[in-house]
Amino acid sequence: MPGFELIGKEEFAEIKHLFDESKILFRHSFDHLRNNIYKVKEFEKAFAKRMRVPFALGVTSGTSALRIALAALDIKEGDEVITQSFTFVATVEAIIESRAIPVIAEIDKTLNMDPMDLEKKITDKTKAIIVVHMLGVPAKLKEIKKIADKHGISLIEDTAWGCGGFYDDIPLGTYGDIGTYSFDFAKTMTTGEGGMVVFKDSSLYEKAAAWHDHGHENNPKLPRWEDSRSSSGFNYRMNEMQGAVGLAQLKKLDYVVEEQRENADLIKKSLSDLPIEMRYIPDSSYETADALVFLADSNQTARKCRDALLEAGLGTKILPEAITWHFAGTWDHMPELVKRNGEDLTNAFPISLDLLNRSVSLPIAINMVDNFQIKIREALTTALHS
Ligand SMILES: Cc1ncc(COP(=O)(O)O)c(C=O)c1O
């Protein structure tokens, strides 16, 4: 969560440099006026290096990053794209915007995609899987990738919450074919609004780069107004101010994740003897510890925990209070989901419903209140023993 907590002189210095030396806020062109300053390109290069991939594309949001990933994979009307029941609406919106059919897999105790249910949902129309590392915990990537490869299906990682995490020592977002990131204001690193898409394959990158820029191929031999194109696209370009802030935030990413992990560990230790079950973290995971989630024995207990935390001046994050934005079983405003799963959406994903109903998510920040682990423990002890 805390990219915004650290916004300060480094971000300001990048913006000042942009305004003092260039004043060109568009990522392309104006070459003779910009003093060779290209903040978005520099940010993309630095991000690709950090994620150990050859290509990164700066975009306007994590939502557009997903839409671009699907466009790069040539997802078309009638194709099926599988994602998980616990995610933000954006993941499913991107599938719907691509005119594809969203198919929802259940989650398991990782609170991410259940590989077994994923395999059951695959049909000959399935063209892509979007796995989500919800709240910074890596999904079971090894199993999921194996299934994707077995069926010849592309794998996208929605890494909105997982930026800075690893699985098998591989940066999250780079295990599958395409990784998407969000830099909105609640994320581990932020550019206010913004996102990134990363690729290992040059042709996917080139397709995405053109598609996010009205089809512009940015042919170096042609001026932009005469540029070549092979398809139409849209405008999801990141601007230079976002690029400038992103450069400064990226340098803080590892520090943010380390601090979050330390704080999450302190809480975990202090809760170790309470009658709760911690969310399952897959082996070989290095989570970003964006939040710490535990399961209570019932929805009633989960709500009691939230009330006690609020009373103590603490809070929860997404679970249990904001489940309606993050659980596909509540999205009856999406006819595409109702058509496939029936009117009774709430009960269409019973395993997810049970797990999410019982989950409580504790937000982790860098600047926590004094003795936060003791205060959280006291509040939860009261709730769990009342
Ligand atoms: C899992 C997930 N995917 C995608 C997004 C969309 O990101 P953005 O807000 O940058 O559009 C979010 C935002 O919270 C998210 O949680």
XYZ file of C-alpha atoms and ligand atoms in Angstrom:
402
model
C 0.000 0.000 0.000
C 2.490 2.682 1.001
C 4.045 4.101 -2.201
C 2.182 7.303 -1.388
C 3.637 7.403 2.131
C 7.073 8.018 0.660
C 6.233 10.667 -1.919
C 8.757 13.398 -1.261
C 11.814 15.187 -2.483
C 12.941 12.491 -4.928
C 9.643 12.609 -6.845
C 9.703 16.410 -6.715
C 13.290 16.452 -8.052
C 12.241 14.332 -11.035
C 9.278 16.603 -11.781
C 11.446 19.709 -11.334
C 14.023 18.281 -13.724
C 11.256 17.679 -16.271
C 9.909 21.219 -15.939
C 13.302 22.944 -15.724
C 14.962 21.111 -18.593
C 12.185 20.050 -20.949
C 8.537 21.055 -20.300
C 7.446 18.465 -22.881
C 4.802 16.348 -21.170
C 4.093 14.012 -24.107
C 6.118 10.814 -24.369
C 6.774 11.188 -28.109
C 8.054 13.799 -30.552
C 9.068 17.457 -29.881
C 12.632 16.128 -30.086
C 14.223 19.521 -30.722
C 12.531 21.056 -27.648
C 13.005 18.444 -24.966
C 16.732 18.396 -24.278
C 16.808 14.627 -24.777
C 14.509 14.085 -21.760
C 12.120 11.149 -22.133
C 10.852 10.265 -18.655
C 8.388 7.537 -19.678
C 10.993 5.774 -21.810
C 13.526 6.008 -18.980
C 10.963 4.644 -16.512
C 10.101 1.756 -18.854
C 13.774 0.887 -19.215
C 14.390 0.963 -15.465
C 11.215 -1.041 -14.749
C 12.115 -3.700 -17.330
C 15.577 -4.001 -15.744
C 14.106 -4.372 -12.242
C 11.689 -7.039 -13.492
C 14.447 -8.735 -15.524
C 12.545 -8.644 -18.817
C 13.447 -7.030 -22.128
C 10.274 -4.957 -22.589
C 8.048 -2.717 -20.465
C 5.301 -0.363 -21.625
C 4.092 2.514 -19.443
C 0.305 3.006 -19.614
C -2.483 5.021 -18.002
C -3.710 2.494 -15.400
C -3.695 -1.112 -14.246
C -7.085 -1.499 -15.924
C -5.801 -0.326 -19.305
C -2.716 -2.535 -18.808
C -5.044 -5.566 -18.713
C -6.994 -4.386 -21.753
C -3.735 -3.872 -23.670
C -2.452 -7.325 -22.657
C -5.620 -8.904 -24.080
C -5.304 -6.852 -27.282
C -1.667 -7.956 -27.683
C -2.829 -11.573 -27.450
C -5.446 -10.918 -30.138
C -8.339 -11.863 -27.868
C -11.523 -11.561 -29.905
C -15.283 -11.647 -29.520
C -16.411 -15.042 -28.232
C -13.023 -16.080 -26.829
C -13.081 -17.193 -23.212
C -10.721 -15.688 -20.657
C -10.505 -17.285 -17.225
C -9.785 -15.268 -14.117
C -10.436 -15.764 -10.417
C -13.450 -14.927 -8.263
C -11.449 -12.750 -5.846
C -10.049 -9.779 -7.738
C -10.983 -6.163 -8.378
C -13.784 -5.507 -10.927
C -11.113 -4.149 -13.314
C -9.890 -7.633 -14.249
C -13.315 -8.700 -15.468
C -14.045 -5.275 -16.990
C -10.941 -5.631 -19.185
C -12.211 -9.003 -20.443
C -15.663 -7.572 -21.166
C -14.133 -4.530 -22.914
C -12.249 -6.981 -25.151
C -15.651 -8.490 -26.095
C -14.465 -11.812 -24.683
C -16.393 -14.005 -22.249
C -15.266 -13.801 -18.615
C -15.045 -17.211 -16.955
C -14.559 -17.274 -13.209
C -12.492 -19.867 -11.348
C -12.783 -20.479 -7.631
C -10.016 -19.499 -5.217
C -8.349 -21.752 -2.653
C -6.779 -20.926 0.707
C -4.134 -18.789 -1.016
C -7.206 -16.610 -1.808
C -5.903 -16.719 -5.389
C -6.851 -18.937 -8.327
C -7.396 -22.595 -7.504
C -5.408 -24.501 -10.164
C -7.770 -27.493 -9.988
C -10.849 -25.378 -10.653
C -8.971 -23.507 -13.386
C -8.378 -26.740 -15.268
C -12.067 -27.698 -14.960
C -13.082 -24.359 -16.549
C -10.893 -24.706 -19.659
C -12.740 -25.294 -22.952
C -11.657 -25.158 -26.574
C -12.663 -21.471 -26.543
C -10.268 -20.558 -23.714
C -7.615 -18.211 -25.069
C -6.098 -16.659 -21.953
C -5.863 -16.959 -18.185
C -5.521 -13.912 -15.938
C -4.144 -14.948 -12.580
C -4.156 -12.290 -9.851
C -1.711 -11.981 -6.939
C -4.348 -10.541 -4.642
C -3.118 -8.300 -1.856
C 0.476 -9.171 -2.674
C 0.483 -12.949 -2.169
C 1.752 -14.890 -5.211
C -0.710 -17.316 -6.758
C 0.326 -20.947 -7.287
C 2.185 -19.959 -10.431
C 4.005 -23.228 -11.037
C 0.793 -25.279 -11.169
C -1.093 -22.614 -13.119
C 1.650 -22.172 -15.727
C 1.861 -25.942 -16.158
C -1.871 -26.079 -16.909
C -1.650 -23.083 -19.281
C 1.250 -24.664 -21.164
C -0.452 -28.066 -21.332
C -3.475 -26.494 -23.038
C -1.519 -23.940 -25.094
C -3.204 -20.981 -23.380
C -1.539 -17.621 -22.734
C -0.965 -16.588 -19.125
C -1.347 -12.981 -17.960
C -0.395 -12.036 -14.396
C -2.464 -9.211 -12.938
C 0.270 -7.903 -10.654
C -1.626 -4.814 -9.470
C -0.917 -5.840 -5.865
C 2.166 -7.963 -6.451
C 4.686 -5.387 -7.692
C 7.984 -6.115 -5.941
C 7.142 -9.707 -5.010
C 8.753 -12.894 -6.308
C 7.882 -16.510 -6.944
C 10.726 -19.005 -7.276
C 12.986 -15.951 -7.225
C 11.287 -14.684 -10.414
C 9.722 -11.196 -10.196
C 5.922 -11.374 -10.074
C 4.495 -10.360 -13.420
C 7.215 -12.102 -15.409
C 6.414 -15.775 -14.814
C 3.722 -15.935 -17.509
C 3.548 -14.381 -20.981
C 2.513 -10.854 -19.973
C 2.473 -9.057 -16.620
C 0.362 -6.021 -15.772
C 0.897 -3.559 -12.905
C -1.114 -0.716 -11.400
C 0.408 2.478 -10.022
C -2.837 3.906 -8.700
C -2.660 5.757 -5.415
C -3.228 2.706 -3.209
C -0.452 0.580 -4.680
C 3.068 -0.343 -3.534
C 4.482 2.171 -5.962
C 2.349 4.961 -7.359
C 2.276 7.562 -10.100
C -1.131 8.879 -8.967
C -2.751 6.870 -11.760
C -0.770 4.685 -14.118
C 0.326 1.198 -14.978
C 2.903 -0.949 -16.755
C 2.790 -3.994 -18.994
C 5.854 -6.262 -19.264
C 6.773 -8.778 -21.960
C 9.438 -11.318 -22.779
C 8.350 -11.596 -26.399
C 9.188 -8.739 -28.767
C 6.206 -9.270 -31.087
C 3.723 -9.111 -28.181
C 5.434 -5.944 -26.974
C 5.352 -4.328 -30.404
C 1.690 -5.151 -30.859
C 0.846 -3.741 -27.420
C 2.957 -0.610 -27.955
C 1.167 0.142 -31.220
C -2.306 -0.748 -29.932
C -2.026 1.517 -26.861
C -1.083 4.410 -29.191
C -3.855 4.347 -31.884
C -1.843 1.785 -33.870
C 1.272 3.991 -34.185
C 4.285 1.839 -34.997
C 6.636 4.730 -34.202
C 8.646 3.980 -37.280
C 11.988 5.764 -36.713
C 12.260 6.502 -40.445
C 8.998 8.442 -40.525
C 7.751 11.560 -38.770
C 4.937 10.700 -36.348
C 2.255 12.310 -38.523
C 3.185 9.992 -41.402
C 3.710 6.960 -39.153
C 2.916 3.437 -40.374
C 0.151 1.311 -38.821
C -1.185 -2.221 -39.201
C -4.271 -2.027 -36.996
C -6.385 0.452 -35.110
C -5.941 0.820 -31.362
C -6.722 3.291 -28.615
C -5.002 5.893 -26.453
C -3.625 4.545 -23.191
C -0.323 6.460 -23.220
C 1.461 7.339 -19.994
C 2.525 10.992 -19.758
C 5.901 12.391 -18.811
C 4.847 13.544 -15.330
C 3.775 9.997 -14.449
C 7.060 8.733 -15.889
C 9.023 11.170 -13.736
C 7.244 10.183 -10.513
C 7.528 6.493 -11.445
C 11.313 6.770 -11.762
C 11.590 8.015 -8.181
C 9.043 5.537 -6.819
C 10.728 2.551 -8.462
C 13.909 3.280 -6.505
C 11.868 2.920 -3.291
C 10.068 -0.302 -4.240
C 12.371 -2.791 -2.539
C 12.485 -0.708 0.630
C 8.669 -0.510 0.735
C 8.299 -4.270 0.347
C 10.941 -5.014 2.992
C 9.285 -2.672 5.499
C 5.834 -4.098 4.809
C 7.109 -7.639 5.239
C 8.730 -6.744 8.559
C 5.530 -5.161 9.864
C 3.421 -8.086 8.664
C 5.802 -10.506 10.410
C 5.448 -8.636 13.691
C 1.651 -8.917 13.474
C 1.770 -12.583 12.453
C 3.940 -13.426 15.461
C 1.731 -11.543 17.863
C -1.390 -13.377 16.618
C 0.192 -16.834 16.504
C -1.810 -18.327 19.390
C -5.231 -16.866 18.495
C -7.952 -19.171 17.097
C -7.576 -17.976 13.500
C -6.072 -19.488 10.356
C -3.545 -17.470 8.371
C -3.988 -17.240 4.617
C -1.912 -19.933 2.912
C 1.258 -18.605 1.282
C 2.556 -20.871 -1.524
C 6.087 -22.301 -1.165
C 8.855 -20.274 -2.841
C 6.796 -17.103 -2.483
C 8.175 -13.702 -1.573
C 4.995 -11.741 -0.881
C 4.764 -7.951 -0.913
C 2.778 -8.075 2.355
C 0.380 -5.428 1.147
C -2.075 -6.782 3.676
C -2.183 -9.657 6.129
C -5.234 -11.861 5.783
C -6.546 -14.418 8.224
C -9.629 -16.602 8.257
C -12.041 -16.674 11.181
C -14.526 -19.488 11.791
C -17.528 -17.589 10.392
C -18.661 -14.365 8.748
C -20.091 -13.291 12.078
C -16.683 -13.648 13.764
C -14.953 -11.885 10.856
C -17.344 -8.936 11.257
C -16.786 -8.930 15.028
C -13.040 -8.705 14.357
C -13.584 -5.741 12.049
C -15.785 -3.955 14.599
C -13.210 -4.491 17.355
C -10.390 -3.222 15.123
C -12.401 -0.111 14.225
C -13.205 0.529 17.855
C -9.481 0.413 18.625
C -8.823 3.038 15.945
C -7.438 0.423 13.554
C -8.957 -0.807 10.317
C -9.331 -3.550 7.756
C -8.692 -3.506 4.021
C -11.187 -4.943 1.499
C -12.174 -7.912 3.661
C -14.725 -8.167 4.991
C -16.103 -4.677 4.307
C -15.412 -4.059 0.606
C -16.054 -7.533 -0.665
C -18.600 -6.284 -3.194
C -15.882 -4.626 -5.291
C -13.654 -7.665 -5.110
C -15.809 -10.787 -5.360
C -17.318 -11.842 -8.696
C -20.222 -13.455 -6.820
C -21.574 -9.968 -6.104
C -21.302 -8.535 -9.634
C -24.851 -8.956 -10.848
C -24.437 -5.562 -12.558
C -22.406 -7.451 -15.201
C -24.837 -9.213 -17.575
C -21.893 -11.181 -19.016
C -21.440 -12.902 -15.637
C -25.150 -13.434 -15.006
C -25.642 -14.944 -18.468
C -23.012 -17.575 -17.845
C -23.497 -18.260 -14.133
C -27.204 -17.628 -13.566
C -29.170 -15.058 -11.570
C -27.987 -16.461 -8.246
C -24.424 -15.225 -8.678
C -23.737 -15.139 -4.937
C -23.905 -18.904 -4.763
C -22.216 -19.565 -8.118
C -18.786 -19.717 -6.467
C -19.512 -21.414 -3.130
C -15.938 -22.184 -2.109
C -14.839 -18.590 -2.701
C -17.924 -17.288 -0.901
C -17.159 -19.346 2.186
C -13.466 -18.346 2.260
C -14.042 -14.637 1.618
C -16.931 -14.387 4.052
C -14.622 -15.563 6.824
C -11.591 -13.474 5.846
C -10.261 -10.420 7.617
C -7.579 -8.343 5.940
C -5.253 -6.141 7.975
C -3.717 -3.257 6.020
C 0.065 -2.985 6.205
C 1.875 0.316 5.858
C 5.359 1.626 6.556
C 4.181 4.133 9.124
C 2.004 2.100 11.444
C 0.764 3.391 14.804
C 3.045 2.748 17.799
C 2.862 -0.822 19.094
C 0.460 -1.705 16.288
C 1.007 -5.447 16.708
C 0.020 -5.288 20.374
C -3.040 -3.123 19.649
C -4.177 -5.465 16.868
C -3.713 -8.457 19.129
C -5.712 -6.848 21.940
C -8.596 -5.926 19.638
C -8.744 -9.371 18.067
C -8.464 -11.159 21.412
C -11.533 -9.265 22.606
C -13.452 -10.068 19.418
C -12.514 -13.733 19.311
C -13.282 -14.414 22.979
C -16.515 -12.457 23.302
C -6.388 -6.819 -9.028
C -6.471 -5.484 -9.683
N -6.364 -5.406 -11.013
C -6.418 -4.227 -11.651
C -6.621 -3.064 -10.964
C -6.780 -1.786 -11.717
O -5.768 -0.878 -11.494
P -6.037 0.687 -11.712
O -6.722 1.217 -10.513
O -4.648 1.237 -11.868
O -6.813 0.831 -12.964
C -6.731 -3.083 -9.575
C -6.929 -1.833 -8.801
O -7.079 -1.827 -7.612
C -6.665 -4.333 -8.921
O -6.810 -4.432 -7.597
